[in-house]
Backbone as a printed PyTorch tensor [residue, N CA C, xyz], in Angstrom:
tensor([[[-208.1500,  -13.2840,  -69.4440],
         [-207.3110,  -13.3060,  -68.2610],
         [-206.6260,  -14.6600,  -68.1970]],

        [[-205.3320,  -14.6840,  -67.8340],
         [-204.6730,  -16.0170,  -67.3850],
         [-205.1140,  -16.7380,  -66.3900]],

        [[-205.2470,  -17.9380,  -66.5970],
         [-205.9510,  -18.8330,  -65.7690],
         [-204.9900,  -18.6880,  -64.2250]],

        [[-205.3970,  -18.1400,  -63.5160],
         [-204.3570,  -18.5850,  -61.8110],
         [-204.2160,  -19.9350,  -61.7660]],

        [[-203.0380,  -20.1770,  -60.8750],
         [-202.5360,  -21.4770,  -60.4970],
         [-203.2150,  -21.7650,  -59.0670]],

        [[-202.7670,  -20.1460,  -58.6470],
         [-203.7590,  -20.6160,  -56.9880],
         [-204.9750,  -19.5100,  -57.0540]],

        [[-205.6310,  -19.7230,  -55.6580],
         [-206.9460,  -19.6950,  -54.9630],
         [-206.9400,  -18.9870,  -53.9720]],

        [[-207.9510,  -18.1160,  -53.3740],
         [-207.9450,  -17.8730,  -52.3310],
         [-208.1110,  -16.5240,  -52.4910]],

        [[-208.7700,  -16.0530,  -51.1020],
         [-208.4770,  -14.3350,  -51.4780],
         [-207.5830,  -13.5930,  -51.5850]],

        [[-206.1710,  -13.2020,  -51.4620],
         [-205.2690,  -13.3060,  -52.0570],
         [-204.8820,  -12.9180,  -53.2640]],

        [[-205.2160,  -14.3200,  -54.0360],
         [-205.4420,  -13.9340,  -55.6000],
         [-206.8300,  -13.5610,  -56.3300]],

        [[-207.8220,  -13.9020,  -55.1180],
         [-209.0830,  -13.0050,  -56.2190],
         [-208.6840,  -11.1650,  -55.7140]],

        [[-207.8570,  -10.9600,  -54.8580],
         [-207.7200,   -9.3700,  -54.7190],
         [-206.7370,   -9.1630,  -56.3100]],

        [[-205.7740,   -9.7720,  -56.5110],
         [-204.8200,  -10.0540,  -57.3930],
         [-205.9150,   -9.4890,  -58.6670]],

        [[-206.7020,  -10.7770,  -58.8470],
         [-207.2340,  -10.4680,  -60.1230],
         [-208.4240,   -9.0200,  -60.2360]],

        [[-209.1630,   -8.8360,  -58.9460],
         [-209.7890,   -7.6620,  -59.1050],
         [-209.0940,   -6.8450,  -59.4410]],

        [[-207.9700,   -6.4230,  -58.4670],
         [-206.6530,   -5.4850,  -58.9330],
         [-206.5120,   -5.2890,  -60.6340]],

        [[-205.7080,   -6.9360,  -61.2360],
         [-205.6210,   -6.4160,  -62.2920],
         [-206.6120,   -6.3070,  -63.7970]],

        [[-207.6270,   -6.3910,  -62.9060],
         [-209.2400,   -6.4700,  -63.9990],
         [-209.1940,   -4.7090,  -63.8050]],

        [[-209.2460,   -4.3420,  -62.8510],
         [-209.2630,   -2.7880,  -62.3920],
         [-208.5670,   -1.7410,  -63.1190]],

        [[-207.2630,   -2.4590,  -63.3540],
         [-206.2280,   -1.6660,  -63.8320],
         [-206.1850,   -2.1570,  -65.4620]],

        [[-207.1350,   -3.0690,  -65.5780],
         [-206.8250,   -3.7210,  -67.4560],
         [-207.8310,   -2.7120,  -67.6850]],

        [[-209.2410,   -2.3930,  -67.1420],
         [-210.0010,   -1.5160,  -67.3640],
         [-209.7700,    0.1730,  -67.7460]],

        [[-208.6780,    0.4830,  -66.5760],
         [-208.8890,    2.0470,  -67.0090],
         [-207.1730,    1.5560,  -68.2080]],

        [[-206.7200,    1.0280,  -68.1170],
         [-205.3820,    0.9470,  -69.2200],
         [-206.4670,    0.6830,  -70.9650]],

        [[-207.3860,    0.2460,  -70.8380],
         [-208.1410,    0.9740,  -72.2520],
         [-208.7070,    1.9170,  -72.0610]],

        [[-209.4080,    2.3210,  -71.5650],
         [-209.7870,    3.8370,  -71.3620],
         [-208.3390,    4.5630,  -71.7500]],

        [[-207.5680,    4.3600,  -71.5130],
         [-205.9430,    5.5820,  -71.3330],
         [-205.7830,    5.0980,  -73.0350]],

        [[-205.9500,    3.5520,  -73.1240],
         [-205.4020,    4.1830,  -75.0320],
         [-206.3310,    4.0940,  -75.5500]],

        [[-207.5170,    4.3010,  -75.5320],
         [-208.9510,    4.9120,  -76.7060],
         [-208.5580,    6.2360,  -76.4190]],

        [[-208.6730,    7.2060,  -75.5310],
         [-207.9940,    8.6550,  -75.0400],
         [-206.7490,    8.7280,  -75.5880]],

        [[-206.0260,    7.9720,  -75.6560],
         [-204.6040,    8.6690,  -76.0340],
         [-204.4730,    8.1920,  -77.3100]],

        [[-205.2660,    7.1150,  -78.5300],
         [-205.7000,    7.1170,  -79.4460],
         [-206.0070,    7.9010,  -80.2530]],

        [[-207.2830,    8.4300,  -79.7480],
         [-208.2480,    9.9420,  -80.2390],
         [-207.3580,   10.9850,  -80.0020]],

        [[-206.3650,   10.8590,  -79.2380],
         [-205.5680,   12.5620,  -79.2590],
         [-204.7880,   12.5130,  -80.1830]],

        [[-203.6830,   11.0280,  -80.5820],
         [-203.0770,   10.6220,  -81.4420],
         [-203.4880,   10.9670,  -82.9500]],

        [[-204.8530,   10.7170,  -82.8370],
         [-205.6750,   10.6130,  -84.7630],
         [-205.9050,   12.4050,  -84.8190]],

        [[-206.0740,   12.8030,  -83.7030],
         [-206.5470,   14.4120,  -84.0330],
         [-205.3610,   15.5980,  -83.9920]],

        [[-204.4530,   15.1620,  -83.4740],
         [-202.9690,   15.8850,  -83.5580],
         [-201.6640,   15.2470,  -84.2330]],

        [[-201.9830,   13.8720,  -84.3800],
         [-200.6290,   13.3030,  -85.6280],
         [-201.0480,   13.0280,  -86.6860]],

        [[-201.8490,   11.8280,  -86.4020],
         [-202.2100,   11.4470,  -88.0920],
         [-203.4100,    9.7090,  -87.5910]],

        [[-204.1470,    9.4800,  -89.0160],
         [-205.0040,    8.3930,  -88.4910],
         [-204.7930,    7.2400,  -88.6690]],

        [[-205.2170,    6.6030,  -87.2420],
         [-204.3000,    5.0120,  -87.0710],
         [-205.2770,    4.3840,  -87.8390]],

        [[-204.7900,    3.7040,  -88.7000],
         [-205.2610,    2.4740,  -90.1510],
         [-205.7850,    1.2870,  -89.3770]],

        [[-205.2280,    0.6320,  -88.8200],
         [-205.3950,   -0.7750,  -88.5090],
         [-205.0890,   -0.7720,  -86.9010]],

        [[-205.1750,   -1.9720,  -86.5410],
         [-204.8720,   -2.7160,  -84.8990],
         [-203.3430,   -2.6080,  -85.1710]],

        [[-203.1680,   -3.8460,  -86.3970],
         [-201.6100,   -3.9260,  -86.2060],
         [-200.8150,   -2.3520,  -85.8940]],

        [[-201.1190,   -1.5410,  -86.6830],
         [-200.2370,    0.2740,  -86.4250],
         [-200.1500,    0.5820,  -85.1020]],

        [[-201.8780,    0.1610,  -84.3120],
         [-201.7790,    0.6670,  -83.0150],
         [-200.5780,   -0.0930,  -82.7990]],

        [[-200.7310,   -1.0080,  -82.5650],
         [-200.2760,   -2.4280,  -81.7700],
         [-198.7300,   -1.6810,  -82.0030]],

        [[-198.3440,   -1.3950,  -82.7810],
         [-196.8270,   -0.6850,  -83.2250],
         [-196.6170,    0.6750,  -82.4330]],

        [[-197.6430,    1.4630,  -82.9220],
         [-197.2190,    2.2790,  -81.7080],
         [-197.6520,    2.4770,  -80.2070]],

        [[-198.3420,    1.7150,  -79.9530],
         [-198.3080,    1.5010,  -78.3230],
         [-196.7300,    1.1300,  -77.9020]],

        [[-196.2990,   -0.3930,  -78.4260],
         [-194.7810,   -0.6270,  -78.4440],
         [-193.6050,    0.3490,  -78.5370]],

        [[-193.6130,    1.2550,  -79.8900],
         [-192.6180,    1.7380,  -79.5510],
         [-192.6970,    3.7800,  -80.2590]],

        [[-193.9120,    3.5960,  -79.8360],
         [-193.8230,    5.2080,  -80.2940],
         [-193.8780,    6.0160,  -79.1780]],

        [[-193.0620,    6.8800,  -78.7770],
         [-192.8090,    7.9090,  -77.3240],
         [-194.1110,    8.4480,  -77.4230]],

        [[-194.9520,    9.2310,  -78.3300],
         [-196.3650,    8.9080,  -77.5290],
         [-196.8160,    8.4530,  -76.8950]],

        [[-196.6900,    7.2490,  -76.8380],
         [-197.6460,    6.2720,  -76.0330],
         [-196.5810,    5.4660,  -74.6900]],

        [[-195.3390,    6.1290,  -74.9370],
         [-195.1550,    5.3200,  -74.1080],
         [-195.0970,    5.3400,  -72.6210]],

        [[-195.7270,    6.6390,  -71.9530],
         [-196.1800,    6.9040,  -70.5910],
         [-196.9770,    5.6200,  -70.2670]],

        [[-197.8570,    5.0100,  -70.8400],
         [-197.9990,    4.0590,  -70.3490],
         [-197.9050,    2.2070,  -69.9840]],

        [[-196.3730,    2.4540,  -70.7780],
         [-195.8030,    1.5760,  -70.3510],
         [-195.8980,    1.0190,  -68.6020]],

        [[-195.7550,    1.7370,  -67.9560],
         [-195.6840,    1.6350,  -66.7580],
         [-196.8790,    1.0380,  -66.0720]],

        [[-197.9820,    0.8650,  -66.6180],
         [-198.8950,    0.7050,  -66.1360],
         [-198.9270,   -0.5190,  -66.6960]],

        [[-199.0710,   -0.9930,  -67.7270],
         [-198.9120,   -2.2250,  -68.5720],
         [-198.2110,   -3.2640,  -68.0330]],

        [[-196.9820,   -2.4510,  -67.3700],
         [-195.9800,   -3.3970,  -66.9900],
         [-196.2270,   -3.3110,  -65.2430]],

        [[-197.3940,   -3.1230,  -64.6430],
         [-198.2380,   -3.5180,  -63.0970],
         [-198.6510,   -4.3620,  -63.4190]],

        [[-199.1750,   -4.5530,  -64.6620],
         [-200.0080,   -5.9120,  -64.8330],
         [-199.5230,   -6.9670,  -65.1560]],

        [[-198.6470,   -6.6030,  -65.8710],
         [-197.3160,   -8.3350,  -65.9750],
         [-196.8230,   -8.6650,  -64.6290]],

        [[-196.6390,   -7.5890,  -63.8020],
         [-195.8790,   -8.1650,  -62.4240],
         [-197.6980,   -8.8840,  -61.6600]],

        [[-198.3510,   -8.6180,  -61.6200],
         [-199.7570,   -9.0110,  -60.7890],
         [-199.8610,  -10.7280,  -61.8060]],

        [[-199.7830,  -10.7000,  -63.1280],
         [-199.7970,  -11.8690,  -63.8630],
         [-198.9880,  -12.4940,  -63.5030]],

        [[-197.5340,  -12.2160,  -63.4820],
         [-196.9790,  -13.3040,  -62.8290],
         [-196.6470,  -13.8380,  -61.5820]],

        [[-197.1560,  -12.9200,  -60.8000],
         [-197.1450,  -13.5070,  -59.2450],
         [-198.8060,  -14.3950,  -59.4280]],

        [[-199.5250,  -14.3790,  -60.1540],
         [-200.5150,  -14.8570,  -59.8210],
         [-200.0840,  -16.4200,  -60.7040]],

        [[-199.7330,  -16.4320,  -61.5750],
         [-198.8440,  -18.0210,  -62.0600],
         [-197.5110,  -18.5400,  -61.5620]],

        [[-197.1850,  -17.8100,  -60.3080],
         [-196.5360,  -18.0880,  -59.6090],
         [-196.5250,  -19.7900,  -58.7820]],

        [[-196.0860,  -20.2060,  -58.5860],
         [-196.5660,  -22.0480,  -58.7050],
         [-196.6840,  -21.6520,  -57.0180]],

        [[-196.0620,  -20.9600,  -55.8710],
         [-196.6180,  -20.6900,  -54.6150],
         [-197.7530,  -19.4210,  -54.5100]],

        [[-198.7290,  -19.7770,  -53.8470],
         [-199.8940,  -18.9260,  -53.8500],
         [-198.9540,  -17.5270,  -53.3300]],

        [[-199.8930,  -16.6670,  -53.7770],
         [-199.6190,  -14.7880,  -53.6630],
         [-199.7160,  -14.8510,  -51.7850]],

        [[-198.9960,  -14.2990,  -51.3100],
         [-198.9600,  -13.4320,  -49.5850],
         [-199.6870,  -12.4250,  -49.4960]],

        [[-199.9690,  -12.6580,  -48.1950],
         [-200.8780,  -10.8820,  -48.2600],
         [-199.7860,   -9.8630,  -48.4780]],

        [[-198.6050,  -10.3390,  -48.0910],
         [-197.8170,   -8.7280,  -48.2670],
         [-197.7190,   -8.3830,  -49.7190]],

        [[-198.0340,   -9.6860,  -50.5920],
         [-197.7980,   -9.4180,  -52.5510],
         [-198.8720,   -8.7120,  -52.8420]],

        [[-200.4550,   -8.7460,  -51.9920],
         [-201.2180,   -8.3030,  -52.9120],
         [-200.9620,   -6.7790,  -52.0910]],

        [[-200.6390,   -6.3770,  -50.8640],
         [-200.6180,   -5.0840,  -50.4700],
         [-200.0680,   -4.6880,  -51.0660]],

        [[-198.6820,   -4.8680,  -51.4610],
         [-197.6950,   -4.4830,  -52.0230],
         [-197.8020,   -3.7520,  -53.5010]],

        [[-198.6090,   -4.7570,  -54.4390],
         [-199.2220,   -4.4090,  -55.3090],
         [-200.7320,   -3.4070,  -55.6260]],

        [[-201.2500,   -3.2470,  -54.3150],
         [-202.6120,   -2.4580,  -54.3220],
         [-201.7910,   -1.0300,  -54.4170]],

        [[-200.8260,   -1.1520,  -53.4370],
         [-200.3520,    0.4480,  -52.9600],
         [-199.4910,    0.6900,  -53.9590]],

        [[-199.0580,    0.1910,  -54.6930],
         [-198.0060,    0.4300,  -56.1700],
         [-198.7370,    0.7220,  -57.0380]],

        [[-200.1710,    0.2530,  -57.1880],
         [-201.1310,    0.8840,  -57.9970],
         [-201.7770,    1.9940,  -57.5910]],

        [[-202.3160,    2.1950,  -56.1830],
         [-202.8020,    3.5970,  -55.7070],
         [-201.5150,    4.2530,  -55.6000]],

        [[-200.1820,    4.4170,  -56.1130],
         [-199.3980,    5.6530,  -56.2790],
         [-199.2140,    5.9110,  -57.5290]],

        [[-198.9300,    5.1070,  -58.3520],
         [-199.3360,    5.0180,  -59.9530],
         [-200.5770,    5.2420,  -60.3570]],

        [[-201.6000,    5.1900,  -59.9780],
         [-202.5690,    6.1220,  -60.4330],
         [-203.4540,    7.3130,  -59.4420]],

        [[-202.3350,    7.9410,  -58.9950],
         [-202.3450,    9.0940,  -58.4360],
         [-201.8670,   10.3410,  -59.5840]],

        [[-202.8080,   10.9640,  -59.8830],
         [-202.6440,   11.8870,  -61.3410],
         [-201.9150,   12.9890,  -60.5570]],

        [[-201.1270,   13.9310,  -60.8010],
         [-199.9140,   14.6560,  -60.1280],
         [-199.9710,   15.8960,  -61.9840]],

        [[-200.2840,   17.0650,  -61.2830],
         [-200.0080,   17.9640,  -62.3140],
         [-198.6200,   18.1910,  -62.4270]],

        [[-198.1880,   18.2600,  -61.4820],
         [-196.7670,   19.0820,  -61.1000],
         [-196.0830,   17.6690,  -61.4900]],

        [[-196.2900,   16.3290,  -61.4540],
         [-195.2750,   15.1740,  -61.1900],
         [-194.6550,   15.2680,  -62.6600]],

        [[-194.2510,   13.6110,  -62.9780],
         [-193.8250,   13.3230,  -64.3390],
         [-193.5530,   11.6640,  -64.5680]],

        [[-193.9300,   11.5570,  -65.9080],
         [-194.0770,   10.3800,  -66.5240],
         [-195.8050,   10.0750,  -66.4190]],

        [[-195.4470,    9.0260,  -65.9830],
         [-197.4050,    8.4920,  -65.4150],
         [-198.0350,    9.1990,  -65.0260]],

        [[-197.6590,    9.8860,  -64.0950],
         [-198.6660,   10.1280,  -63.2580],
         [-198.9240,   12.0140,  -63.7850]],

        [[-197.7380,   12.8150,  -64.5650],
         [-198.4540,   13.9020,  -65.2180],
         [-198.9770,   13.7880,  -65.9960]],

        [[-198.9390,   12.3810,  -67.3470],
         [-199.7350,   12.3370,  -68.4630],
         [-200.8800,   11.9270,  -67.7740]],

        [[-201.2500,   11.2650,  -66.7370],
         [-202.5140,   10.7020,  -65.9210],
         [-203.2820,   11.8350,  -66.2400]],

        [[-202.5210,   13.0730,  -65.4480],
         [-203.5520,   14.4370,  -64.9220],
         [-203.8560,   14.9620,  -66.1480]],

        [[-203.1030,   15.2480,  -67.0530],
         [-203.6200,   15.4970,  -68.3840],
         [-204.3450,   14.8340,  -69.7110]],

        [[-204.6190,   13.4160,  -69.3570],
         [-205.5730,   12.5850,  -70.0630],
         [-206.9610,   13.0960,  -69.2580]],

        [[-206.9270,   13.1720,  -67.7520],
         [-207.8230,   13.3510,  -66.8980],
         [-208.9470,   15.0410,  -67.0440]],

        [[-207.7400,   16.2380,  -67.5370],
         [-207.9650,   16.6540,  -67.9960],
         [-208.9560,   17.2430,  -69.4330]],

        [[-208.7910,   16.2600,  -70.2120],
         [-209.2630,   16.6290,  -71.9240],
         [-209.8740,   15.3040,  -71.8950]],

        [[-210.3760,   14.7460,  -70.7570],
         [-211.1280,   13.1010,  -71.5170],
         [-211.9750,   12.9740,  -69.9990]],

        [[-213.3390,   13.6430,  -70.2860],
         [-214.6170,   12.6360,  -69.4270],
         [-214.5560,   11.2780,  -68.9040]],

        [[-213.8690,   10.4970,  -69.9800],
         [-214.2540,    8.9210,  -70.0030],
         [-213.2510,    8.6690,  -69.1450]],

        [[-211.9480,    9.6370,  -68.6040],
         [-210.7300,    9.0590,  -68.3160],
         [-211.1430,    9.4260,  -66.5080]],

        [[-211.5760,   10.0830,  -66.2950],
         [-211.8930,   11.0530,  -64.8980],
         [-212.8840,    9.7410,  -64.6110]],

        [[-214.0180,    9.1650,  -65.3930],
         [-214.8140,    8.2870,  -64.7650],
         [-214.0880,    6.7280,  -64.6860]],

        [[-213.1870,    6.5380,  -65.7230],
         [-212.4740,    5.6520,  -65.2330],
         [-211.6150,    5.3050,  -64.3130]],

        [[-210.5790,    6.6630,  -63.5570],
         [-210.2810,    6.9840,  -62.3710],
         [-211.0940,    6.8820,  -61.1500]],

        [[-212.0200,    7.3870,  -61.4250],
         [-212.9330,    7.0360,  -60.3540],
         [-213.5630,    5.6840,  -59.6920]],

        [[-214.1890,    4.7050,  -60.9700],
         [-213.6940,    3.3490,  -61.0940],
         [-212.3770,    2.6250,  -60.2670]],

        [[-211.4680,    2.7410,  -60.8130],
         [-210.5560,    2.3350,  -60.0460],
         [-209.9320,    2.2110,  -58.7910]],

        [[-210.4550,    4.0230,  -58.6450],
         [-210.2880,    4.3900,  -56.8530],
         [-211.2470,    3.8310,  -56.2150]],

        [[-212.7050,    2.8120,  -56.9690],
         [-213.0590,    2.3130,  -56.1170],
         [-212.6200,    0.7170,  -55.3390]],

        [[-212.2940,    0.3550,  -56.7620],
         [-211.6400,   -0.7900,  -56.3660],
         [-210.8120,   -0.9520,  -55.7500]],

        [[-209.2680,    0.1070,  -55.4460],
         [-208.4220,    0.3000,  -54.5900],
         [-208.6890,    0.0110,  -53.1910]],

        [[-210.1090,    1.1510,  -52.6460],
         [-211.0290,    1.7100,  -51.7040],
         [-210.8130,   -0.1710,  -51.4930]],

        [[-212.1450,   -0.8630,  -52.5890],
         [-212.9090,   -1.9030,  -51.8750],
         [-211.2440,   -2.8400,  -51.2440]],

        [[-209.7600,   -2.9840,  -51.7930],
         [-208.9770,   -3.9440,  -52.0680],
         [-208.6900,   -3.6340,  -50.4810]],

        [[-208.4900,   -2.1780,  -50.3450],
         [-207.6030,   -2.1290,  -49.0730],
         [-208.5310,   -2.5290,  -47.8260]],

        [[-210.1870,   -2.9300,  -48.1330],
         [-210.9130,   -2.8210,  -46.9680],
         [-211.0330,   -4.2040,  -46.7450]],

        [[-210.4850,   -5.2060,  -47.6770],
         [-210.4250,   -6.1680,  -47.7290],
         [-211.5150,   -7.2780,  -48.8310]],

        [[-212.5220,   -6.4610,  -49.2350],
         [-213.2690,   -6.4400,  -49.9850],
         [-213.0900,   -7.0990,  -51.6070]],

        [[-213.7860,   -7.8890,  -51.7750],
         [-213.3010,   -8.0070,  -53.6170],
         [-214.5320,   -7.6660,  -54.2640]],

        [[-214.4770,   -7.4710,  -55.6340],
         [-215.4440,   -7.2730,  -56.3080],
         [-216.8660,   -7.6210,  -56.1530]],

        [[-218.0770,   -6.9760,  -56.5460],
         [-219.0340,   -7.3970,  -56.2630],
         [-219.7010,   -8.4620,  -57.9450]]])
């Protein structure tokens, strides 16, 4: 994790947030990995992943999620400490982004269908919705 510039609760919601969301974003590519090796073909090395996470339309539903966590990183090296309205702002951008939606699209239908065909992905959801739960109650990690 990047070292914060500031302190306070604030940014430890910041970093629970994006410890929360770095958590189930591996869960989503070991799952979307294993679907990758069993319906395309088998990833060789890190570097291949590392290639197609970047730029293979497989993977790239979760761009979006990747890129919650650059915006939470850089408000948190932000040289003025995070507002409460940055970290609300950011809790509730994450509890709609990981709101799994059969019917939706992009994120949030590949969500429901990782959620679908992957155990590990449903308990990692669950995970997360707790941390959401603890962020909005004001709560940080235990």
């Amino acid at each position: 994790m990047p070292p914060s510039r500031s302190s306070g609760p604030n940014s430890q919601r910041l970093r629970d947030l994006r410890n929360g969301l770095l958590r189930l974003h591996k869960t989503l590519l070991d799952s979307e990995r294993d679907s990758y090796e069993r319906d395309i073909a088998r990833i060789a090395t890190t570097g291949q992943m590392l290639q197609l996470v970047l730029h293979d339309p497989f993977f790239a539903w979760l761009h979006e999620l990747s890129e919650l966590v650059v915006l939470i990183d850089e408000l948190m090296e932000a040289e003025e400490p995070a507002e409460v309205i940055d970290a609300d702002r950011l809790v509730e951008q994450a509890r709609d982004l990981v709101a799994p939606a059969e019917e939706g699209t992009g994120f949030r239908k590949r969500y429901f269908e990782a959620m679908q065909r992957d155990p590990g992905v449903v308990l990692a959801h669950r995970e997360m919705t707790l941390v959401l739960e603890r962020l909005e109650n004001g709560e940080t990690e235990p």
